[in-house]
mmCIF file of C-alpha atoms in Angstrom:
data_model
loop_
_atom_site.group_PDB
_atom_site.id
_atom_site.type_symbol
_atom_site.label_atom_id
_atom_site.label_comp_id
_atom_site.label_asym_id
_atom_site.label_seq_id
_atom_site.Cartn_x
_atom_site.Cartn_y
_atom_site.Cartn_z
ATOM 1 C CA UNK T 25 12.914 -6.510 11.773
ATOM 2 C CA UNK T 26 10.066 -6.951 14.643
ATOM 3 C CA UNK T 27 11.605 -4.071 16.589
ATOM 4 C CA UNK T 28 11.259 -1.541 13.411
ATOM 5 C CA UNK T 29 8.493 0.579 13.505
ATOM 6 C CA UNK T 30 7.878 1.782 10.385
ATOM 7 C CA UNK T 31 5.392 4.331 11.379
ATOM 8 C CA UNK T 32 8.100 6.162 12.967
ATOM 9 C CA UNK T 33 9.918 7.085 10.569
ATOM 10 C CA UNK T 34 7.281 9.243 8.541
ATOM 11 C CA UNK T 35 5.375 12.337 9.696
ATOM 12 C CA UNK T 36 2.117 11.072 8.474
ATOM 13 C CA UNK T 37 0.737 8.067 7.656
ATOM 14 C CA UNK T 38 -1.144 6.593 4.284
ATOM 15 C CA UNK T 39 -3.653 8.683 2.124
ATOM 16 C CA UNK T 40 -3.834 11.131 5.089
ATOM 17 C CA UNK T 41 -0.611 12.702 4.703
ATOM 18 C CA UNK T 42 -1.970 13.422 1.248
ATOM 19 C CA UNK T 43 -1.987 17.533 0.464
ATOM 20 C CA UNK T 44 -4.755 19.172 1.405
ATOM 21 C CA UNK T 45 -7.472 19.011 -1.486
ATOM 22 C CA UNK T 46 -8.078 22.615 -1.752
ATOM 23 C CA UNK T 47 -4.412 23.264 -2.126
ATOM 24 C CA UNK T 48 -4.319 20.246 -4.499
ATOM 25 C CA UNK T 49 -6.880 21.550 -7.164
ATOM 26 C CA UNK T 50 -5.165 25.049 -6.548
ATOM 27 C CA UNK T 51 -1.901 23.742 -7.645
ATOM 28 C CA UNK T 52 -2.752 21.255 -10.585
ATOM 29 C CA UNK T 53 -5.490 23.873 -12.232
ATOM 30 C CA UNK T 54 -3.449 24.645 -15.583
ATOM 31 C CA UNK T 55 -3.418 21.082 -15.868
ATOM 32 C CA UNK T 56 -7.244 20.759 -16.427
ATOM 33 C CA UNK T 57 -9.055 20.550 -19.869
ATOM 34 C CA UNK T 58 -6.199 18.955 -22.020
ATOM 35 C CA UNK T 59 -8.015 19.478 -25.675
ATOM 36 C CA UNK T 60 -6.765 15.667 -26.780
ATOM 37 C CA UNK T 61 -9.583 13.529 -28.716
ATOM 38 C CA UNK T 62 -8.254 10.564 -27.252
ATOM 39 C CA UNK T 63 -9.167 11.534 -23.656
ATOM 40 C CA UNK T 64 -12.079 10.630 -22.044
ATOM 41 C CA UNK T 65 -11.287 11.128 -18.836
ATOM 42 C CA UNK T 66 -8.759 13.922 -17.614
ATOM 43 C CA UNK T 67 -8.201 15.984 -14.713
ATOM 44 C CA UNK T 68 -11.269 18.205 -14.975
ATOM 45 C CA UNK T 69 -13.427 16.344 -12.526
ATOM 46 C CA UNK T 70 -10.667 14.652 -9.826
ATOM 47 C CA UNK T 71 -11.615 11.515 -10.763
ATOM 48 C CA UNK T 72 -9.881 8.015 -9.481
ATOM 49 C CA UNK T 73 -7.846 7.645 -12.581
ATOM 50 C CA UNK T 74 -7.357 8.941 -16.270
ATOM 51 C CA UNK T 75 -8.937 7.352 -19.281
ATOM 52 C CA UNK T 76 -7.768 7.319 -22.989
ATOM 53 C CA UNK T 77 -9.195 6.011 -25.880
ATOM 54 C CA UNK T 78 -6.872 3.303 -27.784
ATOM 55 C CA UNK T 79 -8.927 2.107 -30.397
ATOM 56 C CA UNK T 80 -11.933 0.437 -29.206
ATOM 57 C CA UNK T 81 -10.992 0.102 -25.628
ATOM 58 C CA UNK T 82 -10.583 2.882 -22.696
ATOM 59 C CA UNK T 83 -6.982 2.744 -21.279
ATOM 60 C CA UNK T 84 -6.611 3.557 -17.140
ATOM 61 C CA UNK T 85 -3.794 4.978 -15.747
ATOM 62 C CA UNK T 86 -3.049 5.793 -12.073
ATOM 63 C CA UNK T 87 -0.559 6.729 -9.250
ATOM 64 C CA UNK T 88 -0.662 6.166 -5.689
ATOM 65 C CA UNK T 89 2.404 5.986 -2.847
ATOM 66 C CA UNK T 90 2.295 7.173 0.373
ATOM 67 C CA UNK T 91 4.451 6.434 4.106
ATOM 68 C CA UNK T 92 4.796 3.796 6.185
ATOM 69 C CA UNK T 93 0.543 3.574 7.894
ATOM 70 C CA UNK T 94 1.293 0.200 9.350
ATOM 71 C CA UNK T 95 4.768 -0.632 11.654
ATOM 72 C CA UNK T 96 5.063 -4.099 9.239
ATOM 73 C CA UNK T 97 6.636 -3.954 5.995
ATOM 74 C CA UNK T 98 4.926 -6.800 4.240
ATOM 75 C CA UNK T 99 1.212 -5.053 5.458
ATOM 76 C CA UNK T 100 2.664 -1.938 4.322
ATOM 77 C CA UNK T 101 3.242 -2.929 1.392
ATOM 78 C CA UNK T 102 0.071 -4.837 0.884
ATOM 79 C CA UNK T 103 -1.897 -2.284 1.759
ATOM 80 C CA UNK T 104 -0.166 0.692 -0.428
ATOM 81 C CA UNK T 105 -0.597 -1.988 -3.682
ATOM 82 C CA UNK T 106 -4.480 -2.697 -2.741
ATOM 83 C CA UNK T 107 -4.631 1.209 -2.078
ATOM 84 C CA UNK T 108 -3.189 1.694 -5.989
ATOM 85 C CA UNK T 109 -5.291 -0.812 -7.331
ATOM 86 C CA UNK T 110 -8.269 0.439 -6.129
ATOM 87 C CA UNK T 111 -8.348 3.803 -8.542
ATOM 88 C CA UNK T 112 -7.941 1.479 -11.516
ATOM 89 C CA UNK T 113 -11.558 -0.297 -9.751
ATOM 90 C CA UNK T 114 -13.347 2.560 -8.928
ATOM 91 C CA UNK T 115 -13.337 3.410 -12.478
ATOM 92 C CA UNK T 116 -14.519 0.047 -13.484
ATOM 93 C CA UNK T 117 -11.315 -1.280 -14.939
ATOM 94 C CA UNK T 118 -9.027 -4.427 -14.920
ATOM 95 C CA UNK T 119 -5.723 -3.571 -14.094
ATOM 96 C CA UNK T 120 -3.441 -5.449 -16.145
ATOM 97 C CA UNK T 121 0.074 -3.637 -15.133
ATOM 98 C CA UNK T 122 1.716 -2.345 -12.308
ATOM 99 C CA UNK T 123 5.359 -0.654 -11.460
ATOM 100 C CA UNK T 124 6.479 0.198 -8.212
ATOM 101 C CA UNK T 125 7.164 3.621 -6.418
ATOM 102 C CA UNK T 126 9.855 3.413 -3.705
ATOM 103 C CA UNK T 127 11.023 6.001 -1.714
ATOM 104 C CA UNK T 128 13.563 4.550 0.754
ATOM 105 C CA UNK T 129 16.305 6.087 4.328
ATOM 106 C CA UNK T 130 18.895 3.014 2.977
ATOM 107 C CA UNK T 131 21.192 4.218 5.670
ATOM 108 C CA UNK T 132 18.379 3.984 8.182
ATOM 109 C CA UNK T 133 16.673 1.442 7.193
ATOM 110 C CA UNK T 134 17.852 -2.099 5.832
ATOM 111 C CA UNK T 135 17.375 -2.974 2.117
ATOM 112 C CA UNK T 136 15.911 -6.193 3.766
ATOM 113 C CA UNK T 137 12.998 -4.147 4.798
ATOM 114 C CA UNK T 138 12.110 -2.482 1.659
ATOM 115 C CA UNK T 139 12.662 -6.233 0.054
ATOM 116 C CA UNK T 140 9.582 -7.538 2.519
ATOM 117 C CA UNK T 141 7.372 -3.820 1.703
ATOM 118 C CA UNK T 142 8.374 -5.041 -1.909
ATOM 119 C CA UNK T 143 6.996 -8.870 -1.490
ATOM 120 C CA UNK T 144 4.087 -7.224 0.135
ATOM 121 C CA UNK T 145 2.879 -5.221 -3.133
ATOM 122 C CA UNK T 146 3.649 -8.332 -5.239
ATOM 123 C CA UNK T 147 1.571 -10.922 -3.516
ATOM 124 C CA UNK T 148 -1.485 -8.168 -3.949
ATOM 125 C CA UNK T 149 -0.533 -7.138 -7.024
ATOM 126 C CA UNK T 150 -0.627 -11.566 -7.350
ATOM 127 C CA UNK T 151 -4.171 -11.407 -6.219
ATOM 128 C CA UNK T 152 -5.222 -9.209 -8.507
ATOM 129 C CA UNK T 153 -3.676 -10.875 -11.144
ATOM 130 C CA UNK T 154 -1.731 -8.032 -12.439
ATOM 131 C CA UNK T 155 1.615 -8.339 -12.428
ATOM 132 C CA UNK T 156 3.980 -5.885 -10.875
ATOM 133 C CA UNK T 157 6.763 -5.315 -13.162
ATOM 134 C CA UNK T 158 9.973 -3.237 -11.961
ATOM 135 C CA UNK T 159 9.329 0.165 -11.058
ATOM 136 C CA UNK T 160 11.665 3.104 -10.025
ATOM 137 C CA UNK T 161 13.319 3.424 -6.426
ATOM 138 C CA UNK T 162 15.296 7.449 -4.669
ATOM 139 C CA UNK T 163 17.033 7.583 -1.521
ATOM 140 C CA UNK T 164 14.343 9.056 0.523
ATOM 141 C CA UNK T 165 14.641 10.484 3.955
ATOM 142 C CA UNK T 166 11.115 8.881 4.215
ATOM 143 C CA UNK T 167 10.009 5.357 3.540
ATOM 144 C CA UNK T 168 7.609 5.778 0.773
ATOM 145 C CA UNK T 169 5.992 2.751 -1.386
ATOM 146 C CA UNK T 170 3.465 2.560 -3.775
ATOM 147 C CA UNK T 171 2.663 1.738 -7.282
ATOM 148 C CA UNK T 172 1.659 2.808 -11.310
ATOM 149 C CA UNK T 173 -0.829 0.793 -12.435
ATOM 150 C CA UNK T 174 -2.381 0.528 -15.969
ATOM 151 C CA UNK T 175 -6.148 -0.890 -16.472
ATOM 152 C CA UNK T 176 -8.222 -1.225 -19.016
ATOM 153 C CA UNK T 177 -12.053 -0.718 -19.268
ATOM 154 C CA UNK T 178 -15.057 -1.021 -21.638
ATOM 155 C CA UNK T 179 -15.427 2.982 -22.931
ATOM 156 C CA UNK T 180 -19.034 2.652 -22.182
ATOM 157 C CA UNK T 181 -19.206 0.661 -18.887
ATOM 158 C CA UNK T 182 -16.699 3.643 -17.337
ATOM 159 C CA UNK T 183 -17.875 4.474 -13.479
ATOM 160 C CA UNK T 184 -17.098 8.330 -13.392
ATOM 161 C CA UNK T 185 -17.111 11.062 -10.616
ATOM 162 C CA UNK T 186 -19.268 12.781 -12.813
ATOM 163 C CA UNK T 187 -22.126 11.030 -13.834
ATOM 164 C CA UNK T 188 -23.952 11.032 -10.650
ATOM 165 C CA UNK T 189 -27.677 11.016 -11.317
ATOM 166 C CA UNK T 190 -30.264 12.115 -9.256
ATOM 167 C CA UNK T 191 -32.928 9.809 -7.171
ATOM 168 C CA UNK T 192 -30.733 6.984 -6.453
ATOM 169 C CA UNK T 193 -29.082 5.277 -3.289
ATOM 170 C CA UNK T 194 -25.907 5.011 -2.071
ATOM 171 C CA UNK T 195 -23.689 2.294 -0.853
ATOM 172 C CA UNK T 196 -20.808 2.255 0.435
ATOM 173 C CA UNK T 197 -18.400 -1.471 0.162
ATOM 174 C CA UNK T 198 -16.274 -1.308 2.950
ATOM 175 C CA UNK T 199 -16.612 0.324 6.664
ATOM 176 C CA UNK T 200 -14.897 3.271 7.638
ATOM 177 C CA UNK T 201 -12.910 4.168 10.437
ATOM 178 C CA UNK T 202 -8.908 2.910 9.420
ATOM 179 C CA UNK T 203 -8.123 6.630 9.451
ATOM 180 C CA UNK T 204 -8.414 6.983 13.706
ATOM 181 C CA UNK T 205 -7.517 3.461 13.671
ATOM 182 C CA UNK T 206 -4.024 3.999 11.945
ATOM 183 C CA UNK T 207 -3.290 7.025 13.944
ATOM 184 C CA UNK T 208 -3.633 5.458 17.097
ATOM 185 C CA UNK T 209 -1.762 2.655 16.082
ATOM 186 C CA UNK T 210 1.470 5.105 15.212
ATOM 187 C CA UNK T 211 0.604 6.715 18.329
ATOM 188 C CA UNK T 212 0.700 3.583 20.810
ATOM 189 C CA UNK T 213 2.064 0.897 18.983
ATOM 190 C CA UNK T 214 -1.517 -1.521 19.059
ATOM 191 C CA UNK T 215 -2.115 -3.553 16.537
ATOM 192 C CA UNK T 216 -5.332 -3.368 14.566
ATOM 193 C CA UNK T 217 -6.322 -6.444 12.395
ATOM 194 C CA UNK T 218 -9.739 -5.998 11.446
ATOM 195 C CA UNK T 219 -8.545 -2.387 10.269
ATOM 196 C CA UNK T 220 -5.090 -4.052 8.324
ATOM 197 C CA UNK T 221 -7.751 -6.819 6.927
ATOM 198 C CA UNK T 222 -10.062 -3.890 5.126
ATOM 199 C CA UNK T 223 -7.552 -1.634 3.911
ATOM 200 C CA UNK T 224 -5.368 -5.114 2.031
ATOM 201 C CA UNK T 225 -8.799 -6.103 0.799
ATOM 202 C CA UNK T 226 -8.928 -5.356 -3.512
ATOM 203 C CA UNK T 227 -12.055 -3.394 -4.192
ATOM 204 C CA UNK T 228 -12.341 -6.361 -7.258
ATOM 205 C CA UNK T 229 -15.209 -8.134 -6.412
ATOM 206 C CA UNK T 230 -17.328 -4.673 -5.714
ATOM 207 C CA UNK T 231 -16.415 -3.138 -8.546
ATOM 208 C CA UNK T 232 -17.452 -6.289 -10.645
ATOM 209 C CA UNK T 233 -20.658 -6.335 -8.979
ATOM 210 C CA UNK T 234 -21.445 -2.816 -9.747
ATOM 211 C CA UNK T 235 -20.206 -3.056 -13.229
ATOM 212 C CA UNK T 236 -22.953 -5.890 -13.577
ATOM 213 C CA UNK T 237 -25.347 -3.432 -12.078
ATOM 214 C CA UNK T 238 -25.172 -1.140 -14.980
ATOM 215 C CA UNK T 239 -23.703 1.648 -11.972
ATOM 216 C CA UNK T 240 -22.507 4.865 -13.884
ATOM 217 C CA UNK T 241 -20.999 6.810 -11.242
ATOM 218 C CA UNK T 242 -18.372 5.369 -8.649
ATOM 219 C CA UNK T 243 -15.269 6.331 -6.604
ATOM 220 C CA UNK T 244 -13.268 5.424 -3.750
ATOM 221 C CA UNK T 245 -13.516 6.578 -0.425
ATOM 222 C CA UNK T 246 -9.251 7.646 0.365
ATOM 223 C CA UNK T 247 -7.731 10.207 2.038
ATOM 224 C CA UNK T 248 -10.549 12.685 1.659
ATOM 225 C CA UNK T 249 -12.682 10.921 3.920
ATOM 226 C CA UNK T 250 -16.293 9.999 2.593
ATOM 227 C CA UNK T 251 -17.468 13.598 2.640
ATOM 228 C CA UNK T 252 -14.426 14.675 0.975
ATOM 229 C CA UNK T 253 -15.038 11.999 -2.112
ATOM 230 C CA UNK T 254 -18.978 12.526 -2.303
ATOM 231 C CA UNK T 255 -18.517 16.535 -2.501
ATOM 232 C CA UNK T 256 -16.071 16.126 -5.084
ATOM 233 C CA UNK T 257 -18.983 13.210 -6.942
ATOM 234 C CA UNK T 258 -22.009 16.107 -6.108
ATOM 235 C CA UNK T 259 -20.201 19.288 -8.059
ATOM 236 C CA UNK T 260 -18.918 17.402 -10.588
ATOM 237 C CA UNK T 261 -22.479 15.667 -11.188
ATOM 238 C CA UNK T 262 -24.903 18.943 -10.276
ATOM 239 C CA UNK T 263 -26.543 16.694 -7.622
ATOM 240 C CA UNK T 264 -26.899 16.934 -3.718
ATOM 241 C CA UNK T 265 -26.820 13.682 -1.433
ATOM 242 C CA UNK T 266 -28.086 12.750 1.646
ATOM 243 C CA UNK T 267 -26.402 10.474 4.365
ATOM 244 C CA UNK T 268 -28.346 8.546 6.792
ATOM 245 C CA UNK T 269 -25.324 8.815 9.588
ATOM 246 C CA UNK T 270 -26.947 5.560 11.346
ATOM 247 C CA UNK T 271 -26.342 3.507 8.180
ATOM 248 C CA UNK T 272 -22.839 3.877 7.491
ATOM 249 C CA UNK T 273 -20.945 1.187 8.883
ATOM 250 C CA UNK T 274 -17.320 1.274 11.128
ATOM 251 C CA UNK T 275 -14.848 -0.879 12.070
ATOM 252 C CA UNK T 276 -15.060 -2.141 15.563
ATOM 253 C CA UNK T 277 -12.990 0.364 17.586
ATOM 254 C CA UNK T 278 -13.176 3.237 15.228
ATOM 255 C CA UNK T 279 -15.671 5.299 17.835
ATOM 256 C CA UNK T 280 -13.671 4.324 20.261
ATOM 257 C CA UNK T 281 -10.330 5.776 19.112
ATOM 258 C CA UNK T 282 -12.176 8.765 17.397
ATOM 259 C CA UNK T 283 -13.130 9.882 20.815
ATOM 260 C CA UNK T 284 -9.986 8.892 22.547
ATOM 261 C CA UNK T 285 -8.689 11.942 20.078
ATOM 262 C CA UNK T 286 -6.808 9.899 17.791
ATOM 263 C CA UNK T 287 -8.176 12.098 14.815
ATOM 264 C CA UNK T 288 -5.341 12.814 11.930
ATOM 265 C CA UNK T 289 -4.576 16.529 10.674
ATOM 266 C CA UNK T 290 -5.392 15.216 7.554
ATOM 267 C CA UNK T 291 -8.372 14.221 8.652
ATOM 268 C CA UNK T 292 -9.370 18.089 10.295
ATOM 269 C CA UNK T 293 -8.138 19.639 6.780
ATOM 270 C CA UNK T 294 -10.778 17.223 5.053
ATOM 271 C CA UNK T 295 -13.805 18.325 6.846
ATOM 272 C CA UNK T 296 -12.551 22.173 6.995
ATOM 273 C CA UNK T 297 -12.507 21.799 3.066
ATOM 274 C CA UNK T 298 -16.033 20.592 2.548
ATOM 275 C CA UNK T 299 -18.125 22.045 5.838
ATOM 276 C CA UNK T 300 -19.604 25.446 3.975
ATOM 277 C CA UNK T 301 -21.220 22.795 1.734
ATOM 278 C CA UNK T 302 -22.630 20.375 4.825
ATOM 279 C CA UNK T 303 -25.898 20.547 6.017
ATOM 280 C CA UNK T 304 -25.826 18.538 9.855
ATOM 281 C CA UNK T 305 -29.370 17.539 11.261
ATOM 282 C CA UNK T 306 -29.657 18.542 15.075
ATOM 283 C CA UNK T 307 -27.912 15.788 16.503
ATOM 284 C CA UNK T 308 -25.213 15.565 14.234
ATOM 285 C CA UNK T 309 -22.093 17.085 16.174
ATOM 286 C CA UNK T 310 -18.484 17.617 15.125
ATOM 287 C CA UNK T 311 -17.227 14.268 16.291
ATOM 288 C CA UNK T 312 -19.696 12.299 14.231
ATOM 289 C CA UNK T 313 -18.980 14.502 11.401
ATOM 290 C CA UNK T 314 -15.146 14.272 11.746
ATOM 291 C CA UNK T 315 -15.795 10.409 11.562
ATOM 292 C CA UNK T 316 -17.592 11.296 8.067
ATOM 293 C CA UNK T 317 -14.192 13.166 7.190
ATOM 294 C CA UNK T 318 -11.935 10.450 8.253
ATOM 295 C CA UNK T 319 -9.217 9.821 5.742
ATOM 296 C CA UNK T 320 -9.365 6.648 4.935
ATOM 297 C CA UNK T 321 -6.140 4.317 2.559
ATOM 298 C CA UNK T 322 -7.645 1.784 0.774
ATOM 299 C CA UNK T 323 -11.457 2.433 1.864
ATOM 300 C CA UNK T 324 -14.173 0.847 -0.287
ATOM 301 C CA UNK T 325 -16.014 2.398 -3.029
ATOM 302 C CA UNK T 326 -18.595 5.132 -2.833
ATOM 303 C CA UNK T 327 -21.361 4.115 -5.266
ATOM 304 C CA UNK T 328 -24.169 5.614 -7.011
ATOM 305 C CA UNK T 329 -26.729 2.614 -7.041
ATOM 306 C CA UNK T 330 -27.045 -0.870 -5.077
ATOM 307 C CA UNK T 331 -24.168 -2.924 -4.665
ATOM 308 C CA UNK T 332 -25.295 -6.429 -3.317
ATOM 309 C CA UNK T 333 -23.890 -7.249 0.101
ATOM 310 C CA UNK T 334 -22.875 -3.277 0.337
ATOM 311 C CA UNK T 335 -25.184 -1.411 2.888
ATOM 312 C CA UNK T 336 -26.857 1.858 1.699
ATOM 313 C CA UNK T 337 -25.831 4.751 3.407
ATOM 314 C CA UNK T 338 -28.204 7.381 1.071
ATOM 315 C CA UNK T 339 -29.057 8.750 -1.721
ATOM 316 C CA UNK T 340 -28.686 11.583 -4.617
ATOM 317 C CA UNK T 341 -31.089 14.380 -4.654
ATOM 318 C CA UNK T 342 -31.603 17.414 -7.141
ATOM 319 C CA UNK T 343 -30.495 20.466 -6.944
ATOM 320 C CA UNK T 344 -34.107 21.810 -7.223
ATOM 321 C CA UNK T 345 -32.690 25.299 -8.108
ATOM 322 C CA UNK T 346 -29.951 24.767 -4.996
ATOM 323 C CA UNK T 347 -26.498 23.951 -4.879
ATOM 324 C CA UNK T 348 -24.860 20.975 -4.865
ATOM 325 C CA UNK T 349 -23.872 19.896 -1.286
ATOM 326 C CA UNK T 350 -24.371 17.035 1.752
ATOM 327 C CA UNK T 351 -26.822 16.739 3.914
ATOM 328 C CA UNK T 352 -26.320 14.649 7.426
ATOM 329 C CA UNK T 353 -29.087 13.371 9.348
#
């Protein structure tokens, strides 16, 4: 099993062999503005996960799977469960339930190796203290793993995409960088803890912090990179924000492997998506913003307010008769 390299056997790797957001919202647009009473969060806005009323509570429901973004299965699998999880936090939710998604070559590779990408997800999904409860599993020319998880949530104590208000900061919970990180580790086969110890990390604690904070608007930073996730936060709010570059925080050896070229398609297709509505300082070239555009799996949350222990990385602005949009510095 120590000679497998997972990584190999996909074409991408994690959230960034996601579809390309434009093509995304394209593609699931009839699906938008479901007239059901009992939603109270749908499709409209892109947000983390979907909420329905059941009588006095708010009911989450996500989905998340991707490839192989680490060569070990029991990371991989870690890392994909803490990746699913995290949608059911963003929204400030407990998750309470979770079935796997398995996508598997069993001619290629051994059932042993799903069974270890399968203890993986359990252990997290452990953690969390949700427990991971069958699932479904296809013969897959790809290895593919991830999970459905249900949550619940406190109707009025939902963090949304959409209720981004103007005047406050922004923090962001964990560093960026896994994207470039990732990719050079499929490229050249070096191992990366500090980037395998963020992405199996459960946004929990942040998301129970800024819960307590009374934060209203929230979301995850994934494979839309940071700029992908606070465009999609500014149009759905009406606000514009403003990134101080300097403050927002990278794992050691991100830079590093960012300008050794190890920067993802995915990662290109993210920053093509949202550059007619980024504003760069002078100073502020395509490298730094392609860093800003990484696509991160299982990145921290994005959040409208102070998280304590989370750095600040900038604030919301009005539109002042503008559009919404991001400004660098």
């Amino acid at each position: 099993m120590d000679s497998i390299r997972l990584t190999q056997y996909a074409h991408g790797g994690g959230c960034a062999c996601k579809i390309p957001p434009g093509e995304l919202e394209e593609a699931v647009k009839h699906l938008m503005g479901q007239p059901n009473p009992s939603v109270i969060v749908g499709l409209d806005d892109g947000d983390d996960a979907a909420a329905v009323r059941v009588g006095e509570q708010a009911v989450l429901s996500t989905a998340d799977f991707f490839t192989p973004v680490v060569d070990d299965a029991y990371d991989f699998g870690r890392i994909a469960a803490a990746n699913a999880l995290s949608d059911i936090y963003a929204m400030g939710g407990t998750p309470v339930v979770a079935i796997n998604l398995v996508g598997w070559p069993r001619d290629v590779l051994g059932l042993d190796i799903m069974a270890e990408v399968l203890r993986g997800g359990a252990d997290v999904g452990a953690q969390a203290n949700c427990p991971v409860i069958g699932g479904h599993s296809i013969d897959d020319p790809e290895p593919k793993f991830g999970m459905a998880v249900t949550g619940i949530a406190d109707p009025g104590k939902l963090m949304r995409n959409d209720a981004a208000e103007a005047g406050l900061p922004i923090s962001l919970t964990k560093p960026l960088g896994v994207g470039v990180l990732n990719n050079k580790h499929k490229s050249t086969g070096e191992v990366f803890p500090q980037a395998i110890e963020v992405m199996t990390t459960l946004n929990r604690d942040a998301s129970i912090a800024a819960v307590a904070a009374g934060v209203k608007a929230a979301t995850d930073v994934t494979g839309f990179g940071l700029l992908g996730h606070l465009w999609k936060m500014c149009r759905a709010s009406g606000v514009r924000a403003e990134i101080d570059s300097a403050a927002v925080p990278y794992i050691d050896g991100a830079r590093d492997a960012a300008a050794e070229g190890y920067v993802s398609g995915g990662t290109r297709r993210n920053l093509d998506w949202v550059r007619e509505h980024i504003t760069a300082a002078d100073g502020i070239g395509e490298d730094e913003l392609l860093l800003l555009a990484d696509a991160q799996t299982s990145g921290g949350l994005l959040v409208i307010g102070e998280v304590p222990g989370a750095p600040v990385i900038g604030r919301t602005l009005p539109l002042d008769g503008g559009a919404p949009g991001i400004s660098v510095r």
